[in-house]
Short mmCIF file of C-alpha atoms in Angstrom, two decimals:
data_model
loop_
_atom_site.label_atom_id
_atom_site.label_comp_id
_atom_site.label_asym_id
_atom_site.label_seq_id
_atom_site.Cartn_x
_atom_site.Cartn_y
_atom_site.Cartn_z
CA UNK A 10 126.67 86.08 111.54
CA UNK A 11 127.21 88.95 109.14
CA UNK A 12 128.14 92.47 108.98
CA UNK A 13 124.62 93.72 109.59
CA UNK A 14 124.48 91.73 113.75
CA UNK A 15 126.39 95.53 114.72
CA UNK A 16 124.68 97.97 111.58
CA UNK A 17 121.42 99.52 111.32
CA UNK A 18 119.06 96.66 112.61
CA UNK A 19 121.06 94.46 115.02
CA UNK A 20 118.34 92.00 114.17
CA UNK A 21 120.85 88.99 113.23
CA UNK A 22 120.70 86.42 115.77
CA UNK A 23 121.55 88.02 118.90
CA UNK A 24 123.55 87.55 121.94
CA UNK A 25 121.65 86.11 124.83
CA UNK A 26 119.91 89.14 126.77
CA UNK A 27 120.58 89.20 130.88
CA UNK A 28 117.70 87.72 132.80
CA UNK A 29 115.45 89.47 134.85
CA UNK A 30 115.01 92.48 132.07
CA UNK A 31 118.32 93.91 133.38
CA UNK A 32 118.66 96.39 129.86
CA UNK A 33 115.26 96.58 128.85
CA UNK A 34 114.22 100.29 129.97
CA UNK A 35 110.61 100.79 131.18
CA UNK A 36 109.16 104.08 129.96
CA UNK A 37 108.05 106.44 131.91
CA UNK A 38 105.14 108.47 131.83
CA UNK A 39 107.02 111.07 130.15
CA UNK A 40 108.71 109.54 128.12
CA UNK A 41 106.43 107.80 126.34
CA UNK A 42 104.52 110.67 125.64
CA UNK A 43 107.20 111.65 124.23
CA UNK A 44 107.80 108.07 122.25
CA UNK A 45 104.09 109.02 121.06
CA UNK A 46 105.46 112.08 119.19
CA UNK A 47 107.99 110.65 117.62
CA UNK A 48 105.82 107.44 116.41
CA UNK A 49 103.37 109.89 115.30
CA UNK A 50 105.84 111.78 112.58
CA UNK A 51 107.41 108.56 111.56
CA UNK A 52 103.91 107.50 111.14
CA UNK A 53 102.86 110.80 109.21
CA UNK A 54 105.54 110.25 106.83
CA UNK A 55 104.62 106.57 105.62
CA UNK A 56 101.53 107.16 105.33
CA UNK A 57 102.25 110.33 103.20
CA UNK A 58 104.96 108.23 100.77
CA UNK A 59 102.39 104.94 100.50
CA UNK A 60 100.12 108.29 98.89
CA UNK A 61 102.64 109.89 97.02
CA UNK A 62 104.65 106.77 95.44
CA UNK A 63 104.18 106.28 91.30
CA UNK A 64 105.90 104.39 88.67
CA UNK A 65 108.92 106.47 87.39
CA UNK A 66 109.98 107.52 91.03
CA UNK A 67 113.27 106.81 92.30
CA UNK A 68 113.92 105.60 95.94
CA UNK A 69 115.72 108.48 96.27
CA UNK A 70 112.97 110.70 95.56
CA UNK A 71 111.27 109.09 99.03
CA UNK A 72 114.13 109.25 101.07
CA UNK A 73 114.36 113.02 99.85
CA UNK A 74 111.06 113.64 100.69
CA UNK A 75 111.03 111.63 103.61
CA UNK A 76 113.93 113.03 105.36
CA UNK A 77 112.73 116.80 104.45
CA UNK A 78 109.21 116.03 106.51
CA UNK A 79 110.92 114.27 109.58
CA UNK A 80 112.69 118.02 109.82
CA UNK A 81 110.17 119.42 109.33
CA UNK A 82 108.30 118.19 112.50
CA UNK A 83 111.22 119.08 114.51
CA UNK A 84 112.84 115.66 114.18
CA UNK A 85 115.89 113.91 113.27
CA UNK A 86 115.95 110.55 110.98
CA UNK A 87 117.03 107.84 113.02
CA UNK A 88 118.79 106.04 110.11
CA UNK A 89 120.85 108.87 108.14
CA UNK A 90 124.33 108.26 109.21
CA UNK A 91 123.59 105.58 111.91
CA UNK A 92 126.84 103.13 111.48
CA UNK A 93 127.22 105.21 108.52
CA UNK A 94 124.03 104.15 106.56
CA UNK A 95 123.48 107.02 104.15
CA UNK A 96 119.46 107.32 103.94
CA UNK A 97 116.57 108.43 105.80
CA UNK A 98 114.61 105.61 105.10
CA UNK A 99 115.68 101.97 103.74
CA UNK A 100 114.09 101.24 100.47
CA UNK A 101 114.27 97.68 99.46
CA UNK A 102 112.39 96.41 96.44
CA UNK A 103 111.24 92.62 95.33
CA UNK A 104 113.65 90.25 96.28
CA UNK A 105 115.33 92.88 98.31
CA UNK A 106 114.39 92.08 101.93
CA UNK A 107 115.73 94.93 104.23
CA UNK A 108 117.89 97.88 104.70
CA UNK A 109 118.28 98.50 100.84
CA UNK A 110 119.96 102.00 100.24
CA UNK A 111 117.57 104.59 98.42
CA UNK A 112 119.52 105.74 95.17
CA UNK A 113 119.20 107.54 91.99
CA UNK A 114 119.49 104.63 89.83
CA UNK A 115 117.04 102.57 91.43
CA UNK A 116 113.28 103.17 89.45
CA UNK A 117 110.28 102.12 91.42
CA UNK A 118 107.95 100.26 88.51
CA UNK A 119 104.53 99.09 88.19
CA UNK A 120 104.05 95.82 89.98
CA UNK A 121 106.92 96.24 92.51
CA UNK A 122 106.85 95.21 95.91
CA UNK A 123 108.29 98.01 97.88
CA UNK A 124 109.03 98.21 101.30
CA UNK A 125 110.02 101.44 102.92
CA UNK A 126 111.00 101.45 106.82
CA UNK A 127 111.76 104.70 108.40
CA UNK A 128 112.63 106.21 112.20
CA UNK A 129 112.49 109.39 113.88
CA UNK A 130 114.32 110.71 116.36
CA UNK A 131 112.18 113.27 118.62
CA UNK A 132 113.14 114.82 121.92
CA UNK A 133 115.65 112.26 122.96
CA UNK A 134 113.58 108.79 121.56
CA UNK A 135 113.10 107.23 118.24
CA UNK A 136 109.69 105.60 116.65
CA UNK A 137 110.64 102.93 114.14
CA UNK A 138 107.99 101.26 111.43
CA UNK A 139 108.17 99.58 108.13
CA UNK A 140 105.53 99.32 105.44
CA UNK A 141 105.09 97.37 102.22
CA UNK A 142 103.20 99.52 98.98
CA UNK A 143 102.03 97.48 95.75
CA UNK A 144 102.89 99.80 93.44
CA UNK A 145 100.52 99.94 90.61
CA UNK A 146 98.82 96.22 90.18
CA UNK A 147 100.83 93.83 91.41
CA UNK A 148 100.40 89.74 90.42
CA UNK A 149 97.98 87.67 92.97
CA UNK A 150 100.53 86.14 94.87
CA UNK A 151 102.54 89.31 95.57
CA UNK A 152 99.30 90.77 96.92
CA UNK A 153 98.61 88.15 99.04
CA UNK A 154 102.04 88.11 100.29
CA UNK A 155 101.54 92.23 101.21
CA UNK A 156 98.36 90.89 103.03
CA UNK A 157 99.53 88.37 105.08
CA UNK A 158 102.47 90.19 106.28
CA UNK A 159 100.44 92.83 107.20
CA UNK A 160 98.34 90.02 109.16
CA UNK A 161 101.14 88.73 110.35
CA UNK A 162 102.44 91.71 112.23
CA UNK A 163 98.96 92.43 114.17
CA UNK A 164 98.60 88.66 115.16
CA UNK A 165 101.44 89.25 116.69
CA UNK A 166 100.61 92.68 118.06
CA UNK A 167 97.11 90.77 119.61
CA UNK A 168 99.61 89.04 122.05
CA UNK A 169 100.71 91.95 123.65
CA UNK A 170 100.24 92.74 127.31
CA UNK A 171 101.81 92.59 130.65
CA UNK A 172 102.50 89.33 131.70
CA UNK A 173 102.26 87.82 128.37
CA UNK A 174 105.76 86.44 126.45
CA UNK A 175 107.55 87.10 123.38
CA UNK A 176 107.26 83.37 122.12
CA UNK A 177 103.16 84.40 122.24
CA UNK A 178 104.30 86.67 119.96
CA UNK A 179 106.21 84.54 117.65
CA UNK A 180 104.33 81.63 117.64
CA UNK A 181 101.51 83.57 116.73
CA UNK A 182 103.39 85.08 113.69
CA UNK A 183 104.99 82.02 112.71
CA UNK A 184 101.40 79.93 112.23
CA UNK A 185 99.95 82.68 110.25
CA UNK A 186 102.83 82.93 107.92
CA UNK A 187 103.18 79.03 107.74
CA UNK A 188 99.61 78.44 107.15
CA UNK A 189 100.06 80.58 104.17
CA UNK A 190 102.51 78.74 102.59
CA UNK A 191 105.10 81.27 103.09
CA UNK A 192 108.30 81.00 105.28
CA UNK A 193 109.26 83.68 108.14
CA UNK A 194 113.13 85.52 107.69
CA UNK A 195 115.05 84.16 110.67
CA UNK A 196 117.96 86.17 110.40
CA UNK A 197 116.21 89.55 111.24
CA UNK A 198 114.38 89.96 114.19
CA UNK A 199 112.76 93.42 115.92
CA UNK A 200 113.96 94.90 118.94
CA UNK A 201 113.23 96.83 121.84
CA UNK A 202 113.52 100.80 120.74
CA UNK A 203 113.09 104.16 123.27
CA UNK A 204 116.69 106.14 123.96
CA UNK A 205 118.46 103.82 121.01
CA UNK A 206 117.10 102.95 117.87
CA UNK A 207 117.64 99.47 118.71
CA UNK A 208 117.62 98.06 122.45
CA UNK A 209 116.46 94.91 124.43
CA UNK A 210 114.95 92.64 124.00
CA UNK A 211 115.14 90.65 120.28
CA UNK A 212 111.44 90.76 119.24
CA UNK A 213 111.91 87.28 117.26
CA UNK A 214 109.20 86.31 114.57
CA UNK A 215 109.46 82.33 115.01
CA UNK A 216 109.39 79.78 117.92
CA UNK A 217 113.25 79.21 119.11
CA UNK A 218 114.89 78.04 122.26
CA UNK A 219 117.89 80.12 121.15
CA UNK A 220 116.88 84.10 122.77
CA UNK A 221 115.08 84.57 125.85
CA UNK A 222 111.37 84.08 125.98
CA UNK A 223 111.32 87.50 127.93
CA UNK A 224 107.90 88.04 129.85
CA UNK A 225 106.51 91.50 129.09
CA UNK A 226 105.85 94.24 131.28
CA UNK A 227 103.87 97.81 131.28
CA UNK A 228 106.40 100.40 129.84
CA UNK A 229 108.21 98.36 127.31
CA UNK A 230 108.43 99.37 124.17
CA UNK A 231 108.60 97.38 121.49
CA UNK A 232 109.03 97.21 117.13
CA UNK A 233 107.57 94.37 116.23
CA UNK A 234 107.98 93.15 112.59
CA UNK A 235 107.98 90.06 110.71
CA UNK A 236 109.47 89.94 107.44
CA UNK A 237 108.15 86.88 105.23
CA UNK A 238 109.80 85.44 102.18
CA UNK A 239 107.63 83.88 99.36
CA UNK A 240 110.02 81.17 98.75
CA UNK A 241 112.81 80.05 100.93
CA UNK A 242 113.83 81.58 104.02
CA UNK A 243 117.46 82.43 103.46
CA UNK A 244 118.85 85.38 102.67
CA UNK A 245 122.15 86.82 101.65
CA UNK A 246 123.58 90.25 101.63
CA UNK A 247 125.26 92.38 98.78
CA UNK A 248 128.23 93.79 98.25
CA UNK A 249 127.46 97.16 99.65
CA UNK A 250 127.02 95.31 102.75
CA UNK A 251 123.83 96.40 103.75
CA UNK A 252 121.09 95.14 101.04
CA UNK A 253 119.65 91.94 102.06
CA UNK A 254 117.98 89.92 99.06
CA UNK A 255 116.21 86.47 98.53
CA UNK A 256 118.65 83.93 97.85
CA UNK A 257 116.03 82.56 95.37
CA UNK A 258 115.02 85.28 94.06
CA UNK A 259 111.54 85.22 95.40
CA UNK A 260 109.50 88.28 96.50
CA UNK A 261 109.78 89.44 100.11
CA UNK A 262 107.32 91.88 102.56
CA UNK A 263 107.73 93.54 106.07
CA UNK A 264 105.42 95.02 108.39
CA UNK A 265 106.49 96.94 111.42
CA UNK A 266 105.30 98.90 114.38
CA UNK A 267 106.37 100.67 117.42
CA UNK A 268 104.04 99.46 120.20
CA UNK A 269 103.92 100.20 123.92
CA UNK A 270 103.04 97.09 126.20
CA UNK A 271 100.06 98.17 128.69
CA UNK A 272 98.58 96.62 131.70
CA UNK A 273 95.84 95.25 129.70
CA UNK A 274 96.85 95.17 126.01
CA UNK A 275 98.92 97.68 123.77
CA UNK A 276 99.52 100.67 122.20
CA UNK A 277 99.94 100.92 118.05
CA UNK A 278 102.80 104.42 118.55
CA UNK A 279 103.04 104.28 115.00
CA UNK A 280 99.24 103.85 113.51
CA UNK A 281 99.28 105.37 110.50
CA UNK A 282 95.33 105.75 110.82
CA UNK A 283 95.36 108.13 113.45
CA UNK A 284 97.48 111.03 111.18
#
């Protein structure tokens, strides 16, 4: 287990969760509305950086930007200063997987894969979601990586509802990803979000025995997102102890989502269609 099971994510493997949902809030009317606010800036803002991003940029120039228009909307970002992470956004590029640290020095370029996740604190709840750009044209295979991330994240999301589990959820992920050729990051996992950026449960992207297969229920809130690897599945982090990379160099992509479990199905908090 590295540094990163008590940083910004807490999506290492995790500690067994109590039974019975003991930990895992259920919203409240109000407070999801609330959660909707919050999803709906975090939302605003990746969908205005996927428009805005160009060759020559530095990931500094989006977490500038982004952390100016979280303030703007009368929010907070959920990662500046969280265990003493020092963006607004984690920009991680290629072979980086997650939590890279936007910087001066690093130059977005035509045919990177770039993956910028972001949160928002609002009213006393964050919204959490991840997206990956092609900037420029990209090769075949990093497209089709982008794609069936994206994929990957609403099969997933099409297993949400009361009643349903969160192995639904990851086998569902898993077989899309697999049946692409591509392998699913085990070492990261979503999480519940609502008062904390990251609560109960571990939203796991693969089938395992090891975390409970916790049965959903109306209220919960969830970020769901798979992160898939185009080679192996192993990763390894830097020496600024927060960058996560490839260990074989290969391309990586992440979709993510704050979603609200219904009676019947679920809410997309974060759909970046509906800004």
């Amino acid at each position: 287990m590295n540094i990163l099971s008590n940083l910004l994510s807490q999506k290492t493997q995790p500690q067994p969760a109590p039974k019975q949902h003991r930990g895992i809030e259920i919203k409240s009317p109000r407070e999801i509305e609330i959660m909707r606010q919050s999803a709906k800036i975090v939302a605003t803002v990746l969908k205005e950086i996927s428009e805005m991003v160009q060759p020559g940029m530095t990931t500094a120039d989006l977490d500038a930007y982004a952390e100016n228009r979280i303030r703007e909307m009368g929010a907070t970002p959920s990662f500046k200063g969280y265990h003493g992470f020092t963006g607004s956004i984690c920009a991680s590029i290629n072979h980086e997987v997650v939590h890279g640290i936007p910087s001066t020095k690093k130059v977005i370029r035509t045919g990177d894969v770039l993956k910028v996740d972001t949160g928002a604190y609002y009213q006393g709840f964050h919204g959490d979601s991840c997206i990956t750009i092609a900037v420029g044209d990209v090769t075949p295979d990093a497209a089709k990586l982008i794609r069936v991330a994206e994929e990957a994240l609403y099969k997933g999301i099409e297993q949400v509802k009361a009643g349903a589990y969160l192995l639904d959820l990851a086998g569902a992920i898993e077989d899309h990803v697999k049946s692409h050729g591509f392998s699913v990051v085990e070492g990261f996992t979503g999480h519940g979000v609502g008062r904390n950026l990251h609560e109960e449960p571990s939203v796991f992207n693969y089938r395992t025995r090891e975390m409970p297969n916790v049965k959903l229920r109306a209220g919960m809130t969830l970020a769901i997102e798979p992160i898939l690897n185009a080679g192996s599945k192993h990763t390894r982090i830097l020496s600024d102890r927060w960058t996560a990379v490839t260990v074989d160099n290969s391309l990586s992509a992440q979709f993510e989502h704050t979603v609200l479990v219904t009676e019947t199905g679920y809410e997309i908090l974060t759909d970046r269609t509906k800004v």
